CSV table of C-alpha atoms in Angstrom, one decimal:
chain,number,residue,atom,x,y,z
A,24,MET,CA,122.9,26.1,-56.3
A,25,TYR,CA,122.8,23.5,-59.1
A,26,LYS,CA,122.6,24.7,-62.6
A,27,ILE,CA,120.2,23.2,-65.1
A,28,LEU,CA,120.5,23.7,-68.9
A,29,ILE,CA,117.3,23.3,-70.9
A,30,VAL,CA,117.7,22.5,-74.6
A,31,GLU,CA,114.2,22.7,-76.0
A,32,ASP,CA,113.1,24.5,-79.2
A,33,ASP,CA,109.4,24.8,-78.2
A,34,ALA,CA,109.4,28.1,-76.3
A,35,LYS,CA,106.2,27.2,-74.5
A,36,ILE,CA,107.6,24.0,-73.1
A,37,ALA,CA,110.9,25.5,-72.3
A,38,GLY,CA,109.2,28.3,-70.4
A,39,MET,CA,107.1,25.8,-68.5
A,40,LEU,CA,110.1,23.8,-67.5
A,41,ARG,CA,112.0,26.9,-66.5
A,42,ALA,CA,109.1,28.1,-64.2
A,43,ALA,CA,108.7,24.6,-62.6
A,44,ILE,CA,112.4,24.1,-62.0
A,45,THR,CA,113.1,27.6,-60.7
A,46,LYS,CA,110.6,27.0,-57.9
A,47,TYR,CA,113.0,24.5,-56.4
A,48,ASP,CA,115.9,27.0,-56.2
A,49,TYR,CA,117.9,25.7,-59.2
A,50,GLU,CA,119.6,28.1,-61.5
A,51,VAL,CA,118.1,27.6,-65.0
A,52,PHE,CA,119.6,28.4,-68.4
A,53,VAL,CA,117.6,28.0,-71.7
A,54,VAL,CA,119.4,27.6,-75.0
A,55,GLU,CA,118.2,30.0,-77.7
A,56,GLU,CA,120.8,29.5,-80.5
A,57,PHE,CA,120.7,25.8,-81.3
A,58,GLN,CA,123.8,25.7,-83.4
A,59,HIS,CA,125.9,26.6,-80.2
A,60,VAL,CA,124.5,24.2,-77.7
A,61,LEU,CA,127.9,22.9,-76.5
A,62,ASP,CA,129.1,26.5,-76.1
A,63,ASP,CA,126.1,27.3,-74.0
A,64,PHE,CA,126.6,24.2,-71.9
A,65,LEU,CA,130.3,25.1,-71.2
A,66,GLN,CA,129.5,28.7,-70.5
A,67,ALA,CA,126.7,27.8,-68.0
A,68,GLU,CA,128.8,25.1,-66.4
A,69,ALA,CA,125.6,23.1,-66.1
A,70,ASP,CA,125.3,20.3,-63.6
A,71,LEU,CA,122.4,18.7,-65.5
A,72,VAL,CA,120.9,18.9,-69.0
A,73,LEU,CA,117.3,18.5,-70.2
A,74,LEU,CA,117.6,17.8,-73.9
A,75,ASP,CA,115.0,17.4,-76.6
A,76,VAL,CA,115.6,15.0,-79.6
A,77,ASN,CA,114.1,17.1,-82.4
A,78,LEU,CA,116.2,20.3,-82.6
A,79,PRO,CA,117.1,22.6,-85.5
A,80,LYS,CA,120.3,21.8,-87.4
A,81,TYR,CA,121.6,18.9,-85.2
A,82,ASP,CA,119.4,16.6,-83.2
A,83,GLY,CA,119.6,15.9,-79.5
A,84,PHE,CA,121.6,12.7,-80.0
A,85,TYR,CA,124.4,14.7,-81.6
A,86,TRP,CA,124.5,17.3,-78.8
A,87,CYS,CA,124.3,14.5,-76.2
A,88,ARG,CA,127.6,13.0,-77.6
A,89,GLN,CA,129.2,16.4,-77.7
A,90,ILE,CA,128.3,17.1,-74.1
A,91,ARG,CA,129.2,13.7,-72.9
A,92,ALA,CA,132.7,14.0,-74.5
A,93,ARG,CA,133.2,17.0,-72.1
A,94,SER,CA,131.3,16.0,-69.0
A,95,LEU,CA,129.8,13.2,-66.9
A,96,CYS,CA,126.9,15.3,-65.8
A,97,PRO,CA,123.4,13.8,-65.9
A,98,ILE,CA,121.7,14.2,-69.3
A,99,LEU,CA,117.9,13.6,-69.4
A,100,PHE,CA,116.1,13.5,-72.7
A,101,ILE,CA,112.5,14.9,-72.9
A,102,SER,CA,110.9,14.1,-76.2
A,103,ALA,CA,107.6,13.3,-77.9
A,104,ARG,CA,109.4,10.5,-79.7
A,105,ASP,CA,108.4,7.5,-77.6
A,106,SER,CA,109.6,4.5,-79.6
A,107,GLN,CA,111.9,1.9,-78.0
A,108,MET,CA,114.5,2.7,-80.6
A,109,ASP,CA,114.6,6.4,-79.8
A,110,GLN,CA,115.1,5.5,-76.1
A,111,ILE,CA,117.8,3.0,-76.9
A,112,MET,CA,119.6,5.5,-79.1
A,113,ALA,CA,119.5,8.1,-76.4
A,114,LEU,CA,121.0,5.8,-73.8
A,115,ASP,CA,123.5,4.5,-76.4
A,116,ASN,CA,124.7,8.1,-77.1
A,117,GLY,CA,125.3,8.8,-73.4
A,118,ALA,CA,122.0,9.9,-71.8
A,119,ASP,CA,121.0,8.9,-68.3
A,120,ASP,CA,117.3,9.0,-68.6
A,121,TYR,CA,114.4,9.5,-71.1
A,122,ILE,CA,111.1,11.2,-70.4
A,123,THR,CA,108.3,11.2,-73.0
A,124,LYS,CA,106.0,14.0,-73.7
A,125,PRO,CA,103.4,14.9,-72.5
A,126,PHE,CA,104.9,14.8,-69.1
A,127,ASN,CA,104.0,15.7,-65.5
A,128,SER,CA,106.3,18.5,-64.3
A,129,GLU,CA,106.5,16.9,-60.9
A,130,ILE,CA,107.9,13.7,-62.4
A,131,VAL,CA,110.5,15.8,-64.2
A,132,ILE,CA,111.5,17.6,-61.0
A,133,ALA,CA,111.7,14.2,-59.1
A,134,LYS,CA,114.0,12.8,-61.8
A,135,ILE,CA,116.2,15.9,-61.7
A,136,ARG,CA,116.5,15.7,-58.0
A,137,SER,CA,117.3,12.0,-58.1
A,138,HIS,CA,120.0,12.3,-60.8
A,139,LEU,CA,121.6,15.3,-59.0
A,140,ARG,CA,121.7,13.3,-55.7
A,141,ARG,CA,123.3,10.3,-57.5
A,142,ALA,CA,125.8,12.5,-59.3
A,143,TYR,CA,126.7,15.0,-56.6
A,144,GLY,CA,124.8,14.6,-53.4
A,145,SER,CA,124.0,12.1,-50.7
A,146,TYR,CA,124.0,9.1,-53.1
A,147,ALA,CA,127.1,10.1,-55.0
A,148,ALA,CA,130.1,7.7,-54.9
A,149,VAL,CA,133.3,8.8,-53.4
A,150,GLN,CA,135.1,10.8,-56.1
A,151,GLU,CA,137.9,8.9,-57.7
A,152,GLU,CA,140.1,9.5,-60.7
A,153,GLU,CA,138.4,9.0,-64.0
A,154,ARG,CA,138.6,5.4,-65.2
A,155,LYS,CA,140.8,4.7,-68.2
A,156,ILE,CA,142.1,1.6,-69.9
A,157,GLU,CA,145.4,1.7,-71.7
A,158,CYS,CA,146.9,-0.8,-74.2
A,159,ALA,CA,149.9,0.0,-76.3
A,160,LYS,CA,149.4,3.8,-75.9
A,161,LEU,CA,145.7,3.5,-76.9
A,162,ILE,CA,143.6,5.0,-74.1
A,163,LEU,CA,139.9,4.3,-73.7
A,164,TYR,CA,137.9,6.6,-71.4
A,165,PRO,CA,134.8,4.3,-70.8
A,166,GLU,CA,132.8,6.9,-68.9
A,167,ARG,CA,133.1,9.5,-71.6
A,168,TYR,CA,133.0,7.2,-74.6
A,169,ILE,CA,136.3,8.4,-76.1
A,170,ILE,CA,139.4,6.7,-77.3
A,171,ALA,CA,142.7,8.5,-77.7
A,172,TYR,CA,145.9,7.6,-79.4
A,173,GLN,CA,148.9,9.9,-79.6
A,174,GLU,CA,147.4,13.3,-80.3
A,175,ALA,CA,144.1,12.2,-81.8
A,176,THR,CA,140.8,11.3,-80.2
A,177,VAL,CA,137.6,9.6,-81.6
A,178,GLU,CA,134.1,9.5,-80.0
A,179,LEU,CA,132.3,6.2,-79.4
A,180,THR,CA,128.8,5.3,-78.6
A,181,GLN,CA,128.0,3.5,-75.3
A,182,LYS,CA,127.8,0.1,-77.0
A,183,GLU,CA,131.1,0.7,-78.9
A,184,ALA,CA,132.8,1.7,-75.7
A,185,THR,CA,131.5,-1.4,-73.9
A,186,LEU,CA,132.7,-3.7,-76.7
A,187,LEU,CA,136.2,-2.1,-76.8
A,188,GLU,CA,136.5,-2.2,-73.0
A,189,VAL,CA,135.8,-5.9,-72.9
A,190,LEU,CA,138.4,-6.6,-75.6
A,191,MET,CA,141.0,-4.3,-74.2
A,192,LEU,CA,140.7,-5.8,-70.7
A,193,LYS,CA,141.3,-9.2,-72.3
A,194,GLU,CA,144.2,-8.0,-74.4
A,195,GLY,CA,145.9,-10.9,-76.2
A,196,ARG,CA,143.1,-13.3,-75.2
A,197,VAL,CA,140.1,-14.5,-77.3
A,198,VAL,CA,136.6,-13.2,-76.2
A,199,GLY,CA,133.8,-15.4,-77.6
A,200,ARG,CA,130.9,-13.9,-79.6
A,201,GLU,CA,128.4,-15.3,-77.1
A,202,LYS,CA,130.2,-13.6,-74.2
A,203,LEU,CA,130.2,-10.2,-76.0
A,204,LEU,CA,126.5,-10.6,-76.9
A,205,ASP,CA,125.7,-11.4,-73.3
A,206,ILE,CA,127.6,-8.4,-71.9
A,207,MET,CA,126.3,-5.9,-74.4
A,208,TRP,CA,122.7,-7.0,-74.7
A,209,ASN,CA,121.9,-9.2,-71.8
A,210,ASP,CA,118.3,-7.9,-71.5
A,211,GLU,CA,117.5,-7.4,-75.1
A,212,HIS,CA,116.4,-10.7,-76.6
A,213,PHE,CA,115.6,-9.3,-80.0
A,214,ILE,CA,119.3,-8.7,-80.9
A,215,ASP,CA,120.4,-10.9,-83.7
A,216,ASP,CA,123.9,-12.2,-84.3
A,217,ASN,CA,124.6,-9.8,-87.1
A,218,THR,CA,124.2,-6.8,-84.8
A,219,LEU,CA,127.6,-7.6,-83.2
A,220,ASN,CA,129.2,-7.7,-86.6
A,221,VAL,CA,127.9,-4.1,-87.3
A,222,TYR,CA,129.3,-2.8,-84.0
A,223,MET,CA,132.6,-4.6,-84.6
A,224,THR,CA,132.9,-3.0,-88.0
A,225,ARG,CA,132.3,0.4,-86.5
A,226,VAL,CA,134.9,0.0,-83.7
A,227,ARG,CA,137.5,-1.3,-86.2
A,228,ARG,CA,136.8,1.7,-88.5
A,229,LYS,CA,137.3,4.1,-85.6
A,230,LEU,CA,140.5,2.4,-84.5
A,231,LYS,CA,141.7,2.7,-88.1
A,232,ASP,CA,141.0,6.4,-88.0
A,233,LEU,CA,143.4,6.7,-85.1
A,234,GLY,CA,146.1,4.7,-87.0
A,235,CYS,CA,145.4,1.4,-85.0
A,236,ASP,CA,144.4,-0.7,-88.0
A,237,ASN,CA,144.0,-4.4,-87.6
A,238,TRP,CA,144.2,-4.3,-83.8
A,239,ILE,CA,141.1,-6.5,-83.4
A,240,GLU,CA,141.6,-9.9,-84.8
A,241,THR,CA,138.9,-12.3,-85.8
A,242,VAL,CA,139.6,-15.8,-84.5
A,243,ARG,CA,137.5,-18.0,-86.7
A,244,GLY,CA,135.0,-20.2,-84.8
A,245,ALA,CA,136.0,-18.7,-81.5
A,246,GLY,CA,135.5,-14.9,-81.3
A,247,TYR,CA,137.8,-11.8,-81.3
A,248,ARG,CA,141.1,-10.8,-79.8
A,249,PHE,CA,142.5,-7.3,-79.1
A,250,GLN,CA,146.1,-7.6,-80.3
A,251,PRO,CA,147.9,-4.2,-80.8
A,252,VAL,CA,150.2,-4.2,-83.8
A,253,GLU,CA,153.6,-2.6,-83.2
A,254,VAL,CA,154.1,0.3,-85.5
A,255,GLN,CA,157.5,0.2,-87.1
A,256,SER,CA,159.4,3.4,-86.9
């Protein structure tokens, strides 16, 4: 029996979701203490999470990152916030889908069943070892949006992980700005050139936090190169 975790601070909506989902023989857990969402997720050993954006203390984007750092389970946002930016942020922080309120419960059930099939059932890929990319002892886990170096780890957003993955796979070689823009935002025509600079700055800052300062080199007029710097002992 699949386990579904509902993270919704509106008791009426949470109750409605629980009633609808339980009819399909799923085991349902509802979070009540919103400062301990990750603990509830781990204790429930949930197979799928329904997550609101507006929550007490920390928002849904925060908890999505926390859960994604521990699990590849499907995460579906359900929120009254229906702007494109909210949906982009949800996906960028590791979500698999975004459902806007008000919603039809049958649509929610259909999406739950679809994501469970893709993750665990008849549509699931043959289970393989988790992907990881390693350069000079820096390890990127692109499916969990985490980088690790020695004993330390840092969380990334989905876009940051994509950016770093492209650079690490081309270690020592220059990757052009246009190539990066095309890979990261191939369907988003409103992205301006400065957006890449913002993400590059964020990735560099996170690498620096791990002690990997200056590992991304700017090649003027060409692009960027991932070039690990040997640490002198």
